[in-house]
XYZ file of C-alpha atoms in Angstrom:
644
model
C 0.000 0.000 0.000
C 1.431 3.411 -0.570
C 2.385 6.059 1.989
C -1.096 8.340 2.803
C 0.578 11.710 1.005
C -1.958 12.935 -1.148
C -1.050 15.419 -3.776
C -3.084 18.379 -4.310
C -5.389 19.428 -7.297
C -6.584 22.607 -7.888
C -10.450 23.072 -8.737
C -12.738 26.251 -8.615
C -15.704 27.235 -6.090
C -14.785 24.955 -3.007
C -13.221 26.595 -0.151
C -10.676 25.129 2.189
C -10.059 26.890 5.344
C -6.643 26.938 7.780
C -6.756 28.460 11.017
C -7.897 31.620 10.279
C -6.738 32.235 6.753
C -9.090 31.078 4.053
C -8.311 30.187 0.645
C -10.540 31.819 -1.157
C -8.076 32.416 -4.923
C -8.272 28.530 -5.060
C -9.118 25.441 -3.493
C -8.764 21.906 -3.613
C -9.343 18.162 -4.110
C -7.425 15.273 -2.514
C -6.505 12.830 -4.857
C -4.160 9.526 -4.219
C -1.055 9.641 -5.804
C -1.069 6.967 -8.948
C 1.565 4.972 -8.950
C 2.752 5.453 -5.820
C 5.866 2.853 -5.031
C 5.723 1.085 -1.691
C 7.683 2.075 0.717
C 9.743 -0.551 3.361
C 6.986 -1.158 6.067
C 8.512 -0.226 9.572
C 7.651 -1.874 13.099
C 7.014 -0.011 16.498
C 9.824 -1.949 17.384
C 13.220 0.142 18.066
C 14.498 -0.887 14.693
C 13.471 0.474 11.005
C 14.144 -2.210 9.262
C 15.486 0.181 6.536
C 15.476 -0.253 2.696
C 15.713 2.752 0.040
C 12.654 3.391 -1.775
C 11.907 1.652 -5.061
C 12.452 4.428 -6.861
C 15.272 6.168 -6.345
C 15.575 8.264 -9.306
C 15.638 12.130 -8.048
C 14.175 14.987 -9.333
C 15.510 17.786 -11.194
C 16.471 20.344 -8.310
C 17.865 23.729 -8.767
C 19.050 23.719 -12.222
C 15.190 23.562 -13.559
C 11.762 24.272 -11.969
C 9.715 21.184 -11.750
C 6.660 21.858 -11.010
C 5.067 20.400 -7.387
C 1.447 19.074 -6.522
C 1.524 19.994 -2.853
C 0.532 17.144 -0.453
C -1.874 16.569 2.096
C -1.438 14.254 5.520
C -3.464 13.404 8.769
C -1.037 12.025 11.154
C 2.483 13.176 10.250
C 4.323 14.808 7.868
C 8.080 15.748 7.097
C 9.335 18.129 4.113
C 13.001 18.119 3.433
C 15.213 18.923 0.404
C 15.626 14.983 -0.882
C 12.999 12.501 -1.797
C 15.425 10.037 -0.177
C 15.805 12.803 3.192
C 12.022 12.882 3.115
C 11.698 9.228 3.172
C 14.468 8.639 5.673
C 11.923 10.868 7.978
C 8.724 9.072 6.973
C 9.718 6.250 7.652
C 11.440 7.176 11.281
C 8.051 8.896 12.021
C 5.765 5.305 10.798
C 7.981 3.833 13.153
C 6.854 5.807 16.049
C 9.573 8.183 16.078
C 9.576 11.615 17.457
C 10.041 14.749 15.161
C 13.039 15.162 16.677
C 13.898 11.482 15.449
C 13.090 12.227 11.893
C 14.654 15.190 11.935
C 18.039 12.812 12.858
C 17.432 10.592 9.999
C 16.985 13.268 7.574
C 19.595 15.674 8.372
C 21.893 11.947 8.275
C 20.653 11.006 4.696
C 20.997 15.162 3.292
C 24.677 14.726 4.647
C 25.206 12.240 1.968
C 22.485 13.165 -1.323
C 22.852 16.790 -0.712
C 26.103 16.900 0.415
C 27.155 20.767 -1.099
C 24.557 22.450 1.419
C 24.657 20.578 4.838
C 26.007 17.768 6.751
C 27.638 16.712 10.107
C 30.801 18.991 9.370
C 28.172 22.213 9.993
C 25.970 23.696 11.651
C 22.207 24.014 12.361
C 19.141 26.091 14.251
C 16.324 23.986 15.161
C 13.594 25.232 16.409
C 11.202 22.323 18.342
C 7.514 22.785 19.658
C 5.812 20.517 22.014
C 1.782 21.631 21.087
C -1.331 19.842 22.334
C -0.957 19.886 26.372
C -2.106 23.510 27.446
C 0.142 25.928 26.320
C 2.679 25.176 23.436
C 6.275 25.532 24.487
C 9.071 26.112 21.626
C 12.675 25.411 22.537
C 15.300 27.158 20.122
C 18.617 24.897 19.835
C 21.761 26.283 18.901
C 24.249 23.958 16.945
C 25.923 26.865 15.422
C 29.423 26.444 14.780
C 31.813 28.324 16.243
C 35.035 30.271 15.589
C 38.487 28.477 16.982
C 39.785 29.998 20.388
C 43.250 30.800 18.276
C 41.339 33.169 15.826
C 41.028 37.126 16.019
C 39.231 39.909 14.232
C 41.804 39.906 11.690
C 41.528 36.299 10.668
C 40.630 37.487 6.795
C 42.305 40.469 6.424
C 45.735 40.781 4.197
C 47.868 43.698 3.742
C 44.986 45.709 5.064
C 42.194 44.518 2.921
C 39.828 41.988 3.554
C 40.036 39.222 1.458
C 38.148 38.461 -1.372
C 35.460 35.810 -0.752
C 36.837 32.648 -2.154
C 40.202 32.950 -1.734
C 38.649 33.184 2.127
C 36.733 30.097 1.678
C 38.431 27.604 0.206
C 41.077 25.704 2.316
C 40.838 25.479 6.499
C 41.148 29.312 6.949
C 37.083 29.260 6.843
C 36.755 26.538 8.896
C 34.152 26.883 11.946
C 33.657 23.658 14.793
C 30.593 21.965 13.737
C 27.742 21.892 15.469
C 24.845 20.347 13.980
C 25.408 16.556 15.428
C 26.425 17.569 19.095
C 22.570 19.830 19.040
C 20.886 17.225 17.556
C 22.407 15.159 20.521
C 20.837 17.443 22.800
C 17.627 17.349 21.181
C 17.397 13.836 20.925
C 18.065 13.559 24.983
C 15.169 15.373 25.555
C 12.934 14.478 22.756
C 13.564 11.655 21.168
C 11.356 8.496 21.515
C 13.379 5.745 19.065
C 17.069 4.257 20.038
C 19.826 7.138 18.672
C 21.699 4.732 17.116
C 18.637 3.678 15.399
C 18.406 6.961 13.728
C 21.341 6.427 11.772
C 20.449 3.168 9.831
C 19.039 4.571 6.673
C 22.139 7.197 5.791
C 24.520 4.076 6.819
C 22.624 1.551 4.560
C 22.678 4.627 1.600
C 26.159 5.681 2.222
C 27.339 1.882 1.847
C 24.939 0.455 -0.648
C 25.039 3.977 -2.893
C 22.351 6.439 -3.938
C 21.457 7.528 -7.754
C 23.800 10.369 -8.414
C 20.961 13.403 -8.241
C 20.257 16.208 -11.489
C 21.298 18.492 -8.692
C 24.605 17.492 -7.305
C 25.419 16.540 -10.788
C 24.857 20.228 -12.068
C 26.857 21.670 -8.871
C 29.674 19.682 -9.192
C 29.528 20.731 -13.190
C 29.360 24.431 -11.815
C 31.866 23.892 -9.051
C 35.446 25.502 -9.745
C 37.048 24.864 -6.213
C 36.040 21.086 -5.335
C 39.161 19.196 -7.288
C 41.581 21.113 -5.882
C 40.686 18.627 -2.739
C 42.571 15.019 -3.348
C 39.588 13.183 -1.315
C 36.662 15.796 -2.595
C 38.166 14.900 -6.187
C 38.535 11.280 -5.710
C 34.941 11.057 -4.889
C 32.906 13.839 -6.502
C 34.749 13.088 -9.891
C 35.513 9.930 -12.294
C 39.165 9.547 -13.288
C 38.887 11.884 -15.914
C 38.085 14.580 -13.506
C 34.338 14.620 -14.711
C 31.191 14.689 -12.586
C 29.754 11.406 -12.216
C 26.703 11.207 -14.599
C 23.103 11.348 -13.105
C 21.922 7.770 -12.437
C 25.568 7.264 -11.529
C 25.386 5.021 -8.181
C 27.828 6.998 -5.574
C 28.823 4.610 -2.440
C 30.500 6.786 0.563
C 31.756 4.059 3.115
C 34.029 6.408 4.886
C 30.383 7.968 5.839
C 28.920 5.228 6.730
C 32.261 4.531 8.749
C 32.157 7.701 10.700
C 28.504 7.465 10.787
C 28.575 4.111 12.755
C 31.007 5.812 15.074
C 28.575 8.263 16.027
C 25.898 5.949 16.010
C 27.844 3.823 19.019
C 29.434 6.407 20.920
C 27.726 9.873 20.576
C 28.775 13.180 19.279
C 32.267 11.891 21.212
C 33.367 10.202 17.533
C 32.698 13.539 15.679
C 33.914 15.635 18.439
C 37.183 13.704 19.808
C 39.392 10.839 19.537
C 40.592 9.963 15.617
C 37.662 11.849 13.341
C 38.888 14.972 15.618
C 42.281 14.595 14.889
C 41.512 14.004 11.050
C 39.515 17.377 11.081
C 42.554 19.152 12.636
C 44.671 17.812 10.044
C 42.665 18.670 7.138
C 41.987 22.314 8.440
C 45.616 22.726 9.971
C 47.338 21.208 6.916
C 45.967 23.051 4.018
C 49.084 23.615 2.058
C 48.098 27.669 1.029
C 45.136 28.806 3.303
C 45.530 26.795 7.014
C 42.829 27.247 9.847
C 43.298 27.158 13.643
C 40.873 24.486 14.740
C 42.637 22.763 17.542
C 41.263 19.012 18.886
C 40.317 21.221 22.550
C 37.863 23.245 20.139
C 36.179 20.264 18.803
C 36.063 18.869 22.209
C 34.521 21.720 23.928
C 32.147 22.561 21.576
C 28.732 23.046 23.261
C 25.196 23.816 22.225
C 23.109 26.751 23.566
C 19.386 26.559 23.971
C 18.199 29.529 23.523
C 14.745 31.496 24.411
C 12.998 30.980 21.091
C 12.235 34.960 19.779
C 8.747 35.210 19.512
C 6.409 37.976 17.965
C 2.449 38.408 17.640
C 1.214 39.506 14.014
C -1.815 40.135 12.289
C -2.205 40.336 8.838
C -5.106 42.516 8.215
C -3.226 45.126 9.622
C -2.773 48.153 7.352
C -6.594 46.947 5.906
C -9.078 47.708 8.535
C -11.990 46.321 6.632
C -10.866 42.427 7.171
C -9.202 42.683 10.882
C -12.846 40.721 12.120
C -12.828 37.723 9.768
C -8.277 37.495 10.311
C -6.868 36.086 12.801
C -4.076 36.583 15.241
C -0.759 35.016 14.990
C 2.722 34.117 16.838
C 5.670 33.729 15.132
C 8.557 32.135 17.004
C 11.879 32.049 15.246
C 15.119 31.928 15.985
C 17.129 34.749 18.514
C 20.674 36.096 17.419
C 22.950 34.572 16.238
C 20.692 34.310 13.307
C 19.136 37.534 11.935
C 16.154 35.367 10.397
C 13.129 35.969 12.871
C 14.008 39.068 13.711
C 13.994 40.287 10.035
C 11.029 38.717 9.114
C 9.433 40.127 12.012
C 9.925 43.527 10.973
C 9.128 43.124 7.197
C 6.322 41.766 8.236
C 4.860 44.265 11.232
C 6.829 47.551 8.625
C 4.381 46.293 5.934
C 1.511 46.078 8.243
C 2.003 49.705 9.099
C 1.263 50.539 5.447
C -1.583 49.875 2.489
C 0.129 46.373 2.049
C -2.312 44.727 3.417
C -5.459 46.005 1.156
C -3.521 44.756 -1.737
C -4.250 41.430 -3.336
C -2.474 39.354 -6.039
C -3.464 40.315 -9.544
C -5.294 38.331 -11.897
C -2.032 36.028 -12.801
C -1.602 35.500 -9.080
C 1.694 38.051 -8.782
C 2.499 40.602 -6.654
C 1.161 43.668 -8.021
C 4.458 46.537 -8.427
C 2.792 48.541 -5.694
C 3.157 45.794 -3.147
C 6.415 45.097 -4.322
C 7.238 48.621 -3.637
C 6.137 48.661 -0.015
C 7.870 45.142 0.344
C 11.386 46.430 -0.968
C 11.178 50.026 1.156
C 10.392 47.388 4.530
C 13.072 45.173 3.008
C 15.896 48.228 3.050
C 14.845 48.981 6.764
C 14.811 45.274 8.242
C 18.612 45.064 6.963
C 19.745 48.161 7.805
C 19.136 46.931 11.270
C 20.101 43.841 10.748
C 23.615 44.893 9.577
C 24.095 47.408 12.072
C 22.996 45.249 15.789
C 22.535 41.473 15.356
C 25.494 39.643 15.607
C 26.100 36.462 18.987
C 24.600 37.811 21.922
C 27.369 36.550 24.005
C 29.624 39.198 22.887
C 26.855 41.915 21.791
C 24.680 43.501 23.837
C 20.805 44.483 22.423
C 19.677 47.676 21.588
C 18.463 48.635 25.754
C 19.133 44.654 26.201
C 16.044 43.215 24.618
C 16.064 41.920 21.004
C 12.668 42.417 21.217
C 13.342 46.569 20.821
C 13.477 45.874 17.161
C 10.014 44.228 17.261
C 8.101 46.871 19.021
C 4.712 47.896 17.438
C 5.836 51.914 17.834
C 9.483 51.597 17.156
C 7.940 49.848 13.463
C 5.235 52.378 12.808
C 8.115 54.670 12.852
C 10.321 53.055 10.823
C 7.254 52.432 7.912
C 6.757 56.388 8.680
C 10.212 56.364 6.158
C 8.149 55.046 3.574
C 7.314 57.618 0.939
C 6.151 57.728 -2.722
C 10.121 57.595 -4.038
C 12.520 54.709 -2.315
C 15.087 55.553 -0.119
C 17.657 53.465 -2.274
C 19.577 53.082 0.753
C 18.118 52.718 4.252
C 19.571 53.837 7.315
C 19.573 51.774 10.511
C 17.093 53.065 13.374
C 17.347 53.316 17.341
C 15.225 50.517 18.737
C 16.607 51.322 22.169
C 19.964 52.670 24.129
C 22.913 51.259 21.994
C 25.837 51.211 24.565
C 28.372 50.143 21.860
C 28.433 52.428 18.682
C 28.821 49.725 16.325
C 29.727 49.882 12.542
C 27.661 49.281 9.850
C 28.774 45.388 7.983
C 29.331 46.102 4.778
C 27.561 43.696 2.126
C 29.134 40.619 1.680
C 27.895 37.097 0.142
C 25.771 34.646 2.091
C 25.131 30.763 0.753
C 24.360 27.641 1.329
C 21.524 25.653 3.767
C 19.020 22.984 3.744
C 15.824 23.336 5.830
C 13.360 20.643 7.079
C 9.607 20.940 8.449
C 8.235 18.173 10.306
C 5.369 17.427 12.551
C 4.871 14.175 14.248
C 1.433 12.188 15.537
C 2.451 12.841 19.006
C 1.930 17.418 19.079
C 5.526 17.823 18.234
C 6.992 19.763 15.469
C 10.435 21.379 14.202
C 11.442 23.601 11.708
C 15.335 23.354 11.223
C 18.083 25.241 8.879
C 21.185 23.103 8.420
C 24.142 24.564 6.520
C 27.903 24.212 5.719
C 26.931 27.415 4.130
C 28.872 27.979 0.743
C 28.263 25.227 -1.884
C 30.552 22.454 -0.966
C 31.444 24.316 2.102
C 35.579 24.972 2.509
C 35.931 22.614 -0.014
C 37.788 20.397 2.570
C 36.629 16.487 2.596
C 37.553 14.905 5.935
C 38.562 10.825 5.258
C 39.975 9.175 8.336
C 42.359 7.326 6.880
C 41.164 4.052 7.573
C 41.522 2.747 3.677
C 37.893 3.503 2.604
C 36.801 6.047 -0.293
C 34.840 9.376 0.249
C 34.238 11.066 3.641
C 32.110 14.294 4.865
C 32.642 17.775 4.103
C 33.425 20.932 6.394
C 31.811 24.135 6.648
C 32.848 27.712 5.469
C 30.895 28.759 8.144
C 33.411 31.447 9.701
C 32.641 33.796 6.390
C 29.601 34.648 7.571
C 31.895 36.653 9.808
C 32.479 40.340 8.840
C 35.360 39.812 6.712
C 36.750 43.426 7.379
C 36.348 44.189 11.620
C 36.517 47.443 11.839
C 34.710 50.218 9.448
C 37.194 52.912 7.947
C 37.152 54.876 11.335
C 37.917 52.392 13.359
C 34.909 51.811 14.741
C 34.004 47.771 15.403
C 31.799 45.765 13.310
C 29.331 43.591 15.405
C 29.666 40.494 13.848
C 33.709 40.883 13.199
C 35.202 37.493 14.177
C 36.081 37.144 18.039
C 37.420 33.849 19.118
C 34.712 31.189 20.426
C 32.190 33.516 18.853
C 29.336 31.890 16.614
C 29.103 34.086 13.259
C 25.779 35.982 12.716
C 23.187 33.847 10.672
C 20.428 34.546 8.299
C 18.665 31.237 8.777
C 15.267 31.838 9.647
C 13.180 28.305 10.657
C 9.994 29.504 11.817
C 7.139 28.110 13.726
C 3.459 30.243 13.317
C 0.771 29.816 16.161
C -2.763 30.675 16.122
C -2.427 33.327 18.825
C -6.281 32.671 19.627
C -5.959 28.453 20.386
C -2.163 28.049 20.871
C -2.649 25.905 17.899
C 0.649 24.999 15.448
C -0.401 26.511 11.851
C 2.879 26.653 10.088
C 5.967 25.204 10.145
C 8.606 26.688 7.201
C 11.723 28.106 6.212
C 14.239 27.965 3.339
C 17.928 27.945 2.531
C 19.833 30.691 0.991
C 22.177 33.048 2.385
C 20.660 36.233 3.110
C 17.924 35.744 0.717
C 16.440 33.419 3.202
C 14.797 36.048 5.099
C 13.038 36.726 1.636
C 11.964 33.313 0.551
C 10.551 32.873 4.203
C 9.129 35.965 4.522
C 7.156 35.666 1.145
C 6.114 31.640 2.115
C 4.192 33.078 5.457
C 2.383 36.570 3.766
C 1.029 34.410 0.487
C -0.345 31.630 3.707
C -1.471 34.160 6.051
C -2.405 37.610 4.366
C -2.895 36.090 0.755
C -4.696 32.572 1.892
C -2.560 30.479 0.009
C -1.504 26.819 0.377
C 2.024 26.010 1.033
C 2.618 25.201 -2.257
C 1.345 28.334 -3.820
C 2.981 30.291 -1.528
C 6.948 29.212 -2.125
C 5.968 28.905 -6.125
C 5.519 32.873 -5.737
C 8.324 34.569 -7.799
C 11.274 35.666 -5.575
C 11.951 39.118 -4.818
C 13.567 41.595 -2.325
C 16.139 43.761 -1.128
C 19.452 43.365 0.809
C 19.557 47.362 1.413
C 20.602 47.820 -2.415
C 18.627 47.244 -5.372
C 15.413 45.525 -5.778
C 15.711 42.217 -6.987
C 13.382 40.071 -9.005
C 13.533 36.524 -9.455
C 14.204 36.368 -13.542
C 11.527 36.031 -16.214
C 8.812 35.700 -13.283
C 7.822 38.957 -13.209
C 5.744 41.036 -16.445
C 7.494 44.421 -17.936
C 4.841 45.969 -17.068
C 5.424 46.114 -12.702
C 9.494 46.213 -13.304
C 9.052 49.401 -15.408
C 6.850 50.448 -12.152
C 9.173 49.555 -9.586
C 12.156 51.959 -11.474
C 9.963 54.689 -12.293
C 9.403 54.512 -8.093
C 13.318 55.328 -8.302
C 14.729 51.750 -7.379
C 17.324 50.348 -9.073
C 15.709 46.657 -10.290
C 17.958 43.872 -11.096
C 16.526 40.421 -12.444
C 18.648 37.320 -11.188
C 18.389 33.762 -10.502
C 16.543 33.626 -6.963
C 16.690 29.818 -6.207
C 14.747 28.929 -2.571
C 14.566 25.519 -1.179
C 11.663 26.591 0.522
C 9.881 23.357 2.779
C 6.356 24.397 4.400
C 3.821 22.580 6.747
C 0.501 24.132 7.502
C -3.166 22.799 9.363
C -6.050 23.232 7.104
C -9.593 21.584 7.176
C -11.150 20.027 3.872
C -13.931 17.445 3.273
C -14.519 17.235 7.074
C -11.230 16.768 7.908
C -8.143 18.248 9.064
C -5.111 17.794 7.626
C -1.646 18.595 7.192
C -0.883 20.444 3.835
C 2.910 20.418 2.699
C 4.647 22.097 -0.480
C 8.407 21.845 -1.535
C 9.938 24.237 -3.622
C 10.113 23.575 -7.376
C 13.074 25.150 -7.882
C 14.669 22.323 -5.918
C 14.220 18.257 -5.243
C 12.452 18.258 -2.331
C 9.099 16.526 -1.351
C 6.413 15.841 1.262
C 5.595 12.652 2.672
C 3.682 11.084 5.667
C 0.055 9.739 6.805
């Protein structure tokens, strides 16, 4: 029998409703999935009894746009980047695992299929909600890496200049301590319900048995410049004749599944100490022209934080007072500094509330009309002139007047949308949420990658929305192997460029997220839960990789579900769009003449580009009677839903 994941049709003149948004532009008709393949059957017993799907053939991914059905569930669900990710989850999840447990399994299985954006040599923020026993509680846990104890401000600075982004990348240099396996330890402590080690079959059995060489990794590795200057990375990513291996290719990793079973039997201890240690120290110590200072006592004190998950109400009929008694209210918990996400997307969300945004609807081919777009790109240049000027690790920067939620305040972002006029500002400048103790410089612009994120909800109340990254594609560029005579091995993170490369600005004033040693690097990942504020009730569960464009690709997701009434699928197939403080960008060819000539006669500089999200959303509906789970992946990507 197939797995209950119904994709989603759309038909005219029957409405489906989700916690206080209703989709009135469309709605929709379940229909079972033809064809479906079976999937291994699992037992409540504490083993999976793991096989790979049937079909393992992937989808094309970020070098096309496939289009996506959306999916409905009942019981569970989990969206991640990989059909095989997805299924790794499912299956943990039929089992009777936790979300947390699924979560495991997946991030395990991306580490190995989507190797160039996450893995267990980076980082993550997950964010975890227990719903369904009085009040929900969200926990907010830190796996961030960290920069080594031996490294200073000037770590990426040369004869005075910073240097220039991949030549600051590639080799150990970049090199943060991981994070993401000793967090999901934590997690897993205090949430998980099936064995640990159990959580680690299906990315052993793939890693040893092999997994169909992707459309995706196959097109980054074409597109990758930096990855055979590695001798393992080469050795494994390429064929002899220092090619890509061909989609359908069947790639086996045993030094994964070697370091995997390590971890499986003794803990984060095998990632963190004792010979995979040393073999990260050696491979980020010995790079012949670009060395880093990660010492074995870094690995081994490497800690997760969990954090006070930063939490926000919002309600989007504000700014249209006609529809505030048919919308609800809403809380948004995402995740505190480090990352920059949820406190961005809070304020592009409450700016535009403070304006006409909210009147505006799509137009009649379902786009953002230009004058939205306007209002979006002003809030846009406001939320990151903030952003660049306070948020950096709270252990080493203080909050404007010591509360991140200054920046969140319903006055302090009426004022700010006050900036708003009929011309854009080009350029915003940052505000003064509160008493700033420490004049700080503003970070110049400077590239962002990488990141995987995964939504989940489980059939006991739980749910997680998680960002994983190594950050650039392919990270540092630096494959770990152990040594131990078997081929491939796991990749390391870039993470420490999402450091300020320059510290100081031209004055000599500091830079708030300039490196520091044992400092975690400022983030953009946004994983983001949505309450009803009304019932305490889970609604949404999304986020998305991309550098700084995150905040934009998550941002856009939760206005098309909550002010628009769109499913999650509708709402990450929306064209891209935003600004970074600079020009207003526009996903390419998604957008008509017609609103870009708007947007420049508005006195914005517009710029089409390739905008490619990896968008995963979750969100509680009711159809037919029932209520359900609806799920959408992003078509620019691989990703899919799947659960029961």
């Amino acid at each position: 029998m197939p797995h209950h994941s119904y994709p989603l049709f759309a038909i005219k003149n029957k409405a489906v409703t989700t916690q206080g948004a209703r989709y009135t532009r469309w709605a929709w008709q379940l229909s079972t999935l033809a064809g479906a393949a079976l999937l291994a059957a699992c037992t409540s017993t504490p083993s999976l009894q793991y096989a790979p799907p049937a079909q393992a053939d992937q989808p094309e991914g970020s070098s096309g746009y496939t289009d996506k059905p959306g999916w409905a569930t009942e019981k569970f669900a989990v969206a991640a980047a990989n059909p095989l990710a997805t299924d790794a989850g499912y299956q943990v999840l039929k089992a009777g695992g936790s979300a947390i447990d699924a979560a495991i399994a997946v991030q395990l299985v991306l580490g190995l299929v989507e190797p160039q954006s996450s893995g267990i040599g980076g980082g993550a923020f997950l964010l975890h909600a227990t719903t369904g026993q009085g009040a929900s509680k969200v926990e907010a846990y830190d796996g961030r890496e960290v920069a080594p104890m031996a490294a200073d401000e000037n770590l990426f600075m040369q004869d005075g200049k910073p240097m220039a982004f991949h030549d600051a990348v590639v080799g150990g240099r970049s090199v943060g301590v991981p994070g993401a396996i000793r967090m999901l330890e934590m997690a897993h402590k205090e949430h998980g319900k099936l064995p640990w080690a159990v959580l680690f079959e299906p990315a052993i059995r793939l890693a040893s048995d092999g997994f169909k060489v992707s459309p995706r990794l196959n097109a980054l590795t074409a597109q990758e410049k930096f990855l055979g200057q590695d001798s393992v990375a080469s050795s494994y990513f390429l064929d002899a004749n220092g090619k890509p291996w061909p989609v359908g290719h069947v790639l086996k990793n045993p030094e994964y599944a070697a370091v995997l079973r390590d971890i499986a039997s003794q803990g984060s201890k095998a990632l963190l100490e004792g010979p995979v240690a040393k073999a990260i120290v050696r491979k980020v110590q010995g790079h012949a022209t670009n060395p880093g200072k990660i010492s074995l006592q870094d690995l081994a004190a490497y800690q997760p934080q969990k954090r006070e998950a930063l939490c926000s109400d919002y309600t989007p009929s504000a700014g249209n007072p006609a529809n505030v008694a048919a919308t609800r209210a809403y809380r948004l918990c995402g995740f505190p500094p480090p990352s920059s996400g949820a406190i961005a997307v809070a304020q592009i969300l409450g700016i535009l509330g403070n304006t006409n945004a909210g009147s505006m609807a799509l137009d009649a081919q379902g786009l953002p009309t230009a004058d939205w777009l306007y209002l979006y790109g002003e809030a846009s240049r406001l939320a990151f002139a903030d952003r660049n000027q306070y948020v950096a690790d709270p252990a080493f920067v203080k909050a404007p007047g010591n509360d991140w939620h200054s920046m969140l305040r319903p006055q302090y972002l009426a004022e700010r949308a006050k900036l708003i006029g009929a011309q854009s500002m080009k350029q915003a400048q940052p505000g003064q949420p509160g008493a700033v103790q420490t004049a700080y410089a503003t970070q110049p612009y400077q590239m962002e990658y990488g990141t995987s994120h995964i939504s989940i909800v489980d059939a006991y109340g739980n749910a997680i929305a998680m960002t994983t990254t190594i950050e650039d594609q392919f990270g540092s560029r630096q494959m770990v192997n152990t040594g131990r005579g078997l081929a491939g091995g796991f990749l390391l993170n870039n993470e420490l460029t999402d450091f300020s490369l320059a510290p100081r600005d031209a004055q000599g004033n500091p830079i708030a997220n300039r490196v520091q040693p044992g400092k975690r690097p400022r983030s953009s990942m946004a994983p983001t839960l949505v309450f009803d504020k009304a019932t305490d009730r889970l609604v949404v569960s999304a986020g998305s990789p991309g550098g700084a464009w995150i905040i934009h690709y998550t941002t856009k997701t939760l206005y098309g579900m909550l002010n628009w009434g769109l499913m999650p699928q509708q709402a990450i197939n929306l064209p891209n769009f935003g600004s970074l403080n600079g020009p207003t960008v526009l996903e390419e060819k998604r957008f008509p003449a017609a609103t870009i000539e708007a947007l420049a006669k508005r006195g914005a500089e517009v710029k089409e580009q390739n905008l490619t999200s990896g968008l995963q959303a979750i969100s509680r509906g009711e159809a037919h009677g029932k209520t359900w789970w609806f799920g959408g992946a992003d078509p620019r990507r691989e990703g899919i839903v799947m659960g029961q």
